[in-house]
CSV table of C-alpha atoms and ligand atoms in Angstrom, one decimal:
chain,number,residue,atom,x,y,z
A,200,MET,CA,69.3,15.5,-15.8
A,201,PRO,CA,67.4,18.5,-14.4
A,202,ILE,CA,64.9,17.7,-11.8
A,203,GLN,CA,61.3,18.4,-12.9
A,204,LYS,CA,58.8,19.2,-10.2
A,205,PRO,CA,55.6,20.2,-12.1
A,206,ALA,CA,52.7,21.6,-10.1
A,207,LEU,CA,50.1,18.9,-9.2
A,208,SER,CA,47.4,21.2,-10.6
A,209,GLU,CA,43.7,20.3,-10.4
A,210,TYR,CA,42.9,22.7,-13.3
A,211,PRO,CA,45.0,23.5,-16.4
A,212,ILE,CA,47.6,26.2,-16.0
A,213,ASN,CA,50.3,27.9,-18.2
A,214,THR,CA,53.3,25.7,-18.8
A,215,LEU,CA,55.8,28.1,-17.3
A,216,ILE,CA,53.7,28.4,-14.1
A,217,ASN,CA,53.4,24.7,-14.0
A,218,ASP,CA,57.1,24.0,-14.4
A,219,ARG,CA,58.6,26.7,-12.2
A,220,TRP,CA,60.0,25.6,-8.9
A,221,SER,CA,62.8,26.8,-6.6
A,222,PRO,CA,65.9,24.6,-6.8
A,223,ARG,CA,68.9,25.0,-4.5
A,224,ALA,CA,71.4,23.0,-6.7
A,225,PHE,CA,72.9,25.3,-9.3
A,226,ASP,CA,75.4,24.5,-12.1
A,227,SER,CA,78.4,26.8,-12.2
A,228,LYS,CA,77.8,27.6,-15.9
A,229,THR,CA,77.6,31.4,-16.3
A,230,VAL,CA,74.3,33.0,-17.2
A,231,GLU,CA,74.6,34.9,-20.5
A,232,ASN,CA,74.0,38.6,-20.2
A,233,SER,CA,71.4,38.5,-23.0
A,234,LYS,CA,69.3,36.1,-20.9
A,235,LEU,CA,69.8,38.1,-17.7
A,236,MET,CA,68.6,41.1,-19.6
A,237,SER,CA,65.5,39.2,-20.9
A,238,LEU,CA,64.6,38.4,-17.3
A,239,LEU,CA,65.0,42.0,-16.2
A,240,GLU,CA,62.9,43.1,-19.2
A,241,ALA,CA,60.1,40.7,-18.0
A,242,ALA,CA,60.3,42.4,-14.6
A,243,ARG,CA,60.3,45.8,-16.3
A,244,TRP,CA,56.9,45.2,-17.9
A,245,ALA,CA,55.1,44.2,-14.7
A,246,ALA,CA,52.0,46.1,-13.7
A,247,SER,CA,52.3,48.4,-10.7
A,248,CYS,CA,50.1,50.9,-8.8
A,249,ASN,CA,49.9,54.1,-10.9
A,250,ASN,CA,52.8,52.7,-12.9
A,251,SER,CA,55.1,53.5,-10.0
A,252,GLN,CA,57.6,50.7,-10.9
A,253,PRO,CA,59.1,50.6,-7.4
A,254,TRP,CA,61.3,47.6,-8.0
A,255,ARG,CA,65.1,48.0,-7.8
A,256,PHE,CA,67.6,45.2,-8.4
A,257,ILE,CA,71.2,44.6,-7.2
A,258,ILE,CA,72.8,41.9,-9.3
A,259,SER,CA,76.2,40.2,-9.1
A,260,LYS,CA,77.7,37.4,-11.3
A,261,SER,CA,80.2,34.8,-10.3
A,262,GLU,CA,82.6,36.1,-13.0
A,263,ASP,CA,83.2,39.0,-10.6
A,264,LYS,CA,84.4,37.0,-7.6
A,265,ASP,CA,84.5,40.0,-5.2
A,266,ALA,CA,81.0,41.1,-6.0
A,267,HIS,CA,79.7,37.5,-5.8
A,268,ASP,CA,81.4,36.9,-2.4
A,269,LYS,CA,80.0,40.2,-1.1
A,270,ALA,CA,76.5,39.1,-2.1
A,271,VAL,CA,76.8,35.6,-0.6
A,272,SER,CA,77.9,37.2,2.7
A,273,CYS,CA,74.6,39.1,2.9
A,274,PHE,CA,72.5,35.8,3.2
A,275,ASN,CA,72.0,34.1,6.5
A,276,GLU,CA,74.1,31.0,7.1
A,277,ARG,CA,71.4,28.5,6.1
A,278,ASN,CA,70.9,30.1,2.8
A,279,GLN,CA,74.6,30.7,2.2
A,280,ARG,CA,75.0,26.9,1.9
A,281,TRP,CA,73.2,26.9,-1.5
A,282,VAL,CA,73.3,30.4,-2.7
A,283,LYS,CA,77.1,30.4,-3.0
A,284,ASN,CA,76.8,28.1,-6.0
A,285,ALA,CA,74.4,30.3,-7.9
A,286,PRO,CA,76.2,32.0,-10.7
A,287,VAL,CA,73.9,35.1,-10.4
A,288,ILE,CA,73.0,36.4,-7.0
A,289,GLY,CA,70.7,39.4,-6.4
A,290,PHE,CA,68.6,41.4,-4.1
A,291,VAL,CA,65.3,43.0,-5.0
A,292,CYS,CA,64.6,46.3,-3.3
A,293,ALA,CA,61.5,48.5,-3.3
A,294,TYR,CA,61.2,52.2,-3.5
A,295,LYS,CA,58.7,53.3,-0.8
A,296,LEU,CA,57.3,56.5,-2.4
A,297,MET,CA,55.2,57.3,-5.5
A,298,PRO,CA,56.9,59.5,-8.1
A,299,ASN,CA,55.2,62.5,-6.5
A,300,GLU,CA,56.9,61.5,-3.1
A,301,ASN,CA,53.6,60.4,-1.5
A,302,PRO,CA,53.8,57.0,0.3
A,303,ASN,CA,53.2,54.1,-2.1
A,304,ARG,CA,50.9,51.6,-0.2
A,305,THR,CA,51.5,48.8,-2.6
A,306,TYR,CA,55.3,49.0,-3.1
A,307,PHE,CA,56.0,45.5,-1.8
A,308,TYR,CA,53.1,44.1,-3.9
A,309,ASP,CA,54.3,45.8,-7.1
A,310,THR,CA,57.8,44.5,-6.5
A,311,GLY,CA,56.4,41.0,-6.1
A,312,MET,CA,54.6,41.3,-9.4
A,313,ALA,CA,58.0,42.1,-11.1
A,314,MET,CA,59.7,39.2,-9.4
A,315,ALA,CA,56.9,36.8,-10.4
A,316,GLN,CA,57.3,37.8,-14.0
A,317,LEU,CA,61.1,37.5,-13.8
A,318,SER,CA,60.8,34.0,-12.3
A,319,LEU,CA,58.6,32.8,-15.1
A,320,GLN,CA,60.7,34.4,-17.9
A,321,ALA,CA,63.7,32.5,-16.4
A,322,LEU,CA,62.0,29.1,-17.3
A,323,GLU,CA,61.9,30.1,-21.0
A,324,HIS,CA,65.7,30.1,-20.9
A,325,ASN,CA,66.0,27.0,-18.7
A,326,LEU,CA,67.0,29.2,-15.8
A,327,TYR,CA,65.7,28.8,-12.3
A,328,LEU,CA,65.3,31.3,-9.5
A,329,HIS,CA,65.4,30.6,-5.8
A,330,GLN,CA,64.3,33.5,-3.6
A,331,ALA,CA,65.3,34.0,0.0
A,332,GLY,CA,63.9,36.1,2.7
A,333,GLY,CA,66.7,34.9,5.0
A,334,ILE,CA,69.0,37.7,4.3
A,335,LEU,CA,70.9,40.2,6.4
A,336,ILE,CA,69.0,43.4,5.9
A,337,ASP,CA,71.2,45.7,7.9
A,338,LYS,CA,74.3,44.4,6.2
A,339,ILE,CA,72.8,44.8,2.8
A,340,THR,CA,71.6,48.3,3.6
A,341,ALA,CA,75.1,49.3,4.8
A,342,ASP,CA,77.2,47.4,2.2
A,343,TYR,CA,75.2,48.6,-0.8
A,344,SER,CA,74.4,52.1,0.5
A,345,ILE,CA,70.6,51.5,0.3
A,346,PRO,CA,68.9,54.9,0.8
A,347,ASP,CA,66.2,55.4,3.6
A,348,ASN,CA,63.4,55.6,1.1
A,349,VAL,CA,64.1,52.1,-0.2
A,350,ASP,CA,63.4,48.7,1.5
A,351,VAL,CA,65.4,45.6,0.8
A,352,VAL,CA,62.7,42.9,0.1
A,353,CYS,CA,64.3,39.6,-0.8
A,354,GLY,CA,67.5,37.9,-2.0
A,355,PHE,CA,67.8,35.3,-4.8
A,356,GLY,CA,70.0,32.9,-6.5
A,357,LEU,CA,69.6,32.3,-10.3
A,358,GLY,CA,71.2,29.9,-12.7
A,359,TYR,CA,70.9,26.6,-14.6
A,360,GLN,CA,70.0,23.6,-12.5
A,361,GLY,CA,72.8,21.6,-10.9
A,362,GLU,CA,72.9,18.1,-9.4
A,363,ALA,CA,71.1,17.5,-6.1
A,364,GLU,CA,74.2,15.5,-4.9
A,365,SER,CA,76.2,18.8,-5.0
A,366,LEU,CA,74.2,19.9,-1.9
A,367,PRO,CA,74.6,19.0,1.8
A,368,ASP,CA,72.5,15.8,2.6
A,369,GLU,CA,69.6,17.7,4.2
A,370,LEU,CA,69.2,20.1,1.2
A,371,ALA,CA,69.7,17.3,-1.3
A,372,GLU,CA,66.7,15.5,0.3
A,373,ARG,CA,64.6,18.6,0.2
A,374,GLU,CA,65.5,19.1,-3.5
A,375,LEU,CA,63.5,15.9,-4.3
A,376,GLU,CA,60.5,16.6,-2.1
A,377,ALA,CA,57.1,17.0,-3.7
A,378,ARG,CA,55.7,20.6,-4.0
A,379,LYS,CA,52.6,21.2,-1.8
A,380,ARG,CA,49.9,23.8,-1.9
A,381,ASN,CA,46.7,24.8,-0.1
A,382,LEU,CA,43.4,24.0,-1.8
A,383,ILE,CA,41.8,26.8,-3.8
A,384,SER,CA,38.8,26.6,-1.5
A,385,GLU,CA,41.0,27.4,1.5
A,386,PHE,CA,42.1,30.8,0.2
A,387,THR,CA,39.1,32.0,-1.9
A,388,PHE,CA,36.0,33.4,-0.1
A,389,SER,CA,32.7,35.1,-1.1
A,390,ASN,CA,30.3,36.0,1.7
A,391,LYS,CA,32.7,36.2,4.6
A,392,PHE,CA,36.4,35.9,5.0
A,393,GLY,CA,37.4,32.4,6.1
A,394,GLU,CA,34.1,30.9,5.2
A,395,ILE,CA,33.9,28.3,2.4
A,396,SER,CA,32.4,29.9,-0.7
A,397,LYS,CA,29.3,28.6,-2.4
A,398,ILE,CA,31.2,28.8,-5.7
A,399,PHE,CA,32.8,25.5,-4.7
A,400,SER,CA,29.5,23.6,-4.3
A,401,ASN,CA,28.5,24.0,-8.0
A,402,LYS,CA,31.7,23.4,-10.0
B,114,LIG,C1,59.6,35.9,-0.4
B,114,LIG,C2,60.2,34.5,-0.4
B,114,LIG,C3,61.1,34.2,0.6
B,114,LIG,C4,61.7,32.9,0.6
B,114,LIG,N1,62.7,32.7,1.5
B,114,LIG,C5,63.4,31.5,1.4
B,114,LIG,C6,64.6,31.3,2.2
B,114,LIG,O1,65.0,32.2,3.0
B,114,LIG,N2,65.3,30.1,2.1
B,114,LIG,C7,64.9,29.2,1.2
B,114,LIG,O2,65.6,28.2,1.1
B,114,LIG,N3,63.8,29.3,0.4
B,114,LIG,C8,63.1,30.5,0.5
B,114,LIG,N4,62.0,30.7,-0.3
B,114,LIG,C9,61.6,29.7,-1.3
B,114,LIG,C10,60.3,29.0,-0.8
B,114,LIG,O3,60.5,28.2,0.3
B,114,LIG,C11,59.6,28.3,-2.0
B,114,LIG,O4,59.2,29.2,-3.0
B,114,LIG,C12,58.3,27.5,-1.5
B,114,LIG,O5,58.7,26.5,-0.6
B,114,LIG,C13,57.5,26.9,-2.6
B,114,LIG,O6,58.3,26.1,-3.4
B,114,LIG,P1,58.5,26.3,-5.0
B,114,LIG,O7,59.0,27.7,-5.2
B,114,LIG,O8,59.5,25.2,-5.4
B,114,LIG,O9,57.1,26.1,-5.6
B,114,LIG,C14,61.4,31.9,-0.4
B,114,LIG,C15,60.4,32.3,-1.3
B,114,LIG,C16,59.8,33.5,-1.4
B,114,LIG,C17,58.9,33.9,-2.4
């Protein structure tokens, strides 16, 4: 049975946002190309500054063992423990310049927008995404010939959920932990940054 970890939301939210979480246990079942394309299509339609669309993806599937092994080797050791079981492994990169070659101040932000859309589209196909900043940037840059005007942003594993018991004990425990978040009032201000906003006194 897939583990459900719905958001403990105080206010109603969209079902996909509610149900998304980041599992580490993946089933070995292959991810159909049509579904993978649907996820990339969702990323494609993200908003971005001046429609610059700076996101770039590197994707490998477990059917191509050499490509999959190469991707696994680009994660730090802690993340390799779980990402090796993900049937799809990827890296999201970001093009640093606007189409007119001026610097793009929001290239990381825009790329995060695309990843957020991809992660939610995944849920519609019962697929789950686990992103990982713990990756070996220099190795990825060298092994995949990443150009100077592109930054490697984040790695990820993607697939259908597997059993928590397939993970090492420490990770199996974390798989079942409740999801936690800050209060809205802790990150939303009005008059001064860091000061609790009056909007929270008359709900
Ligand atoms: C940019 C980014 C980097 C992350 N890096 C890692 C990582 O290196 N290893 C890991 O196990 N999880 C990583 N995560 C997953 C987060 O720990 C996870 O999203 C967070 O705890 C919230 O849990 P949830 O996604 O299940 O709601 C990362 C997530 C993001 C968005």
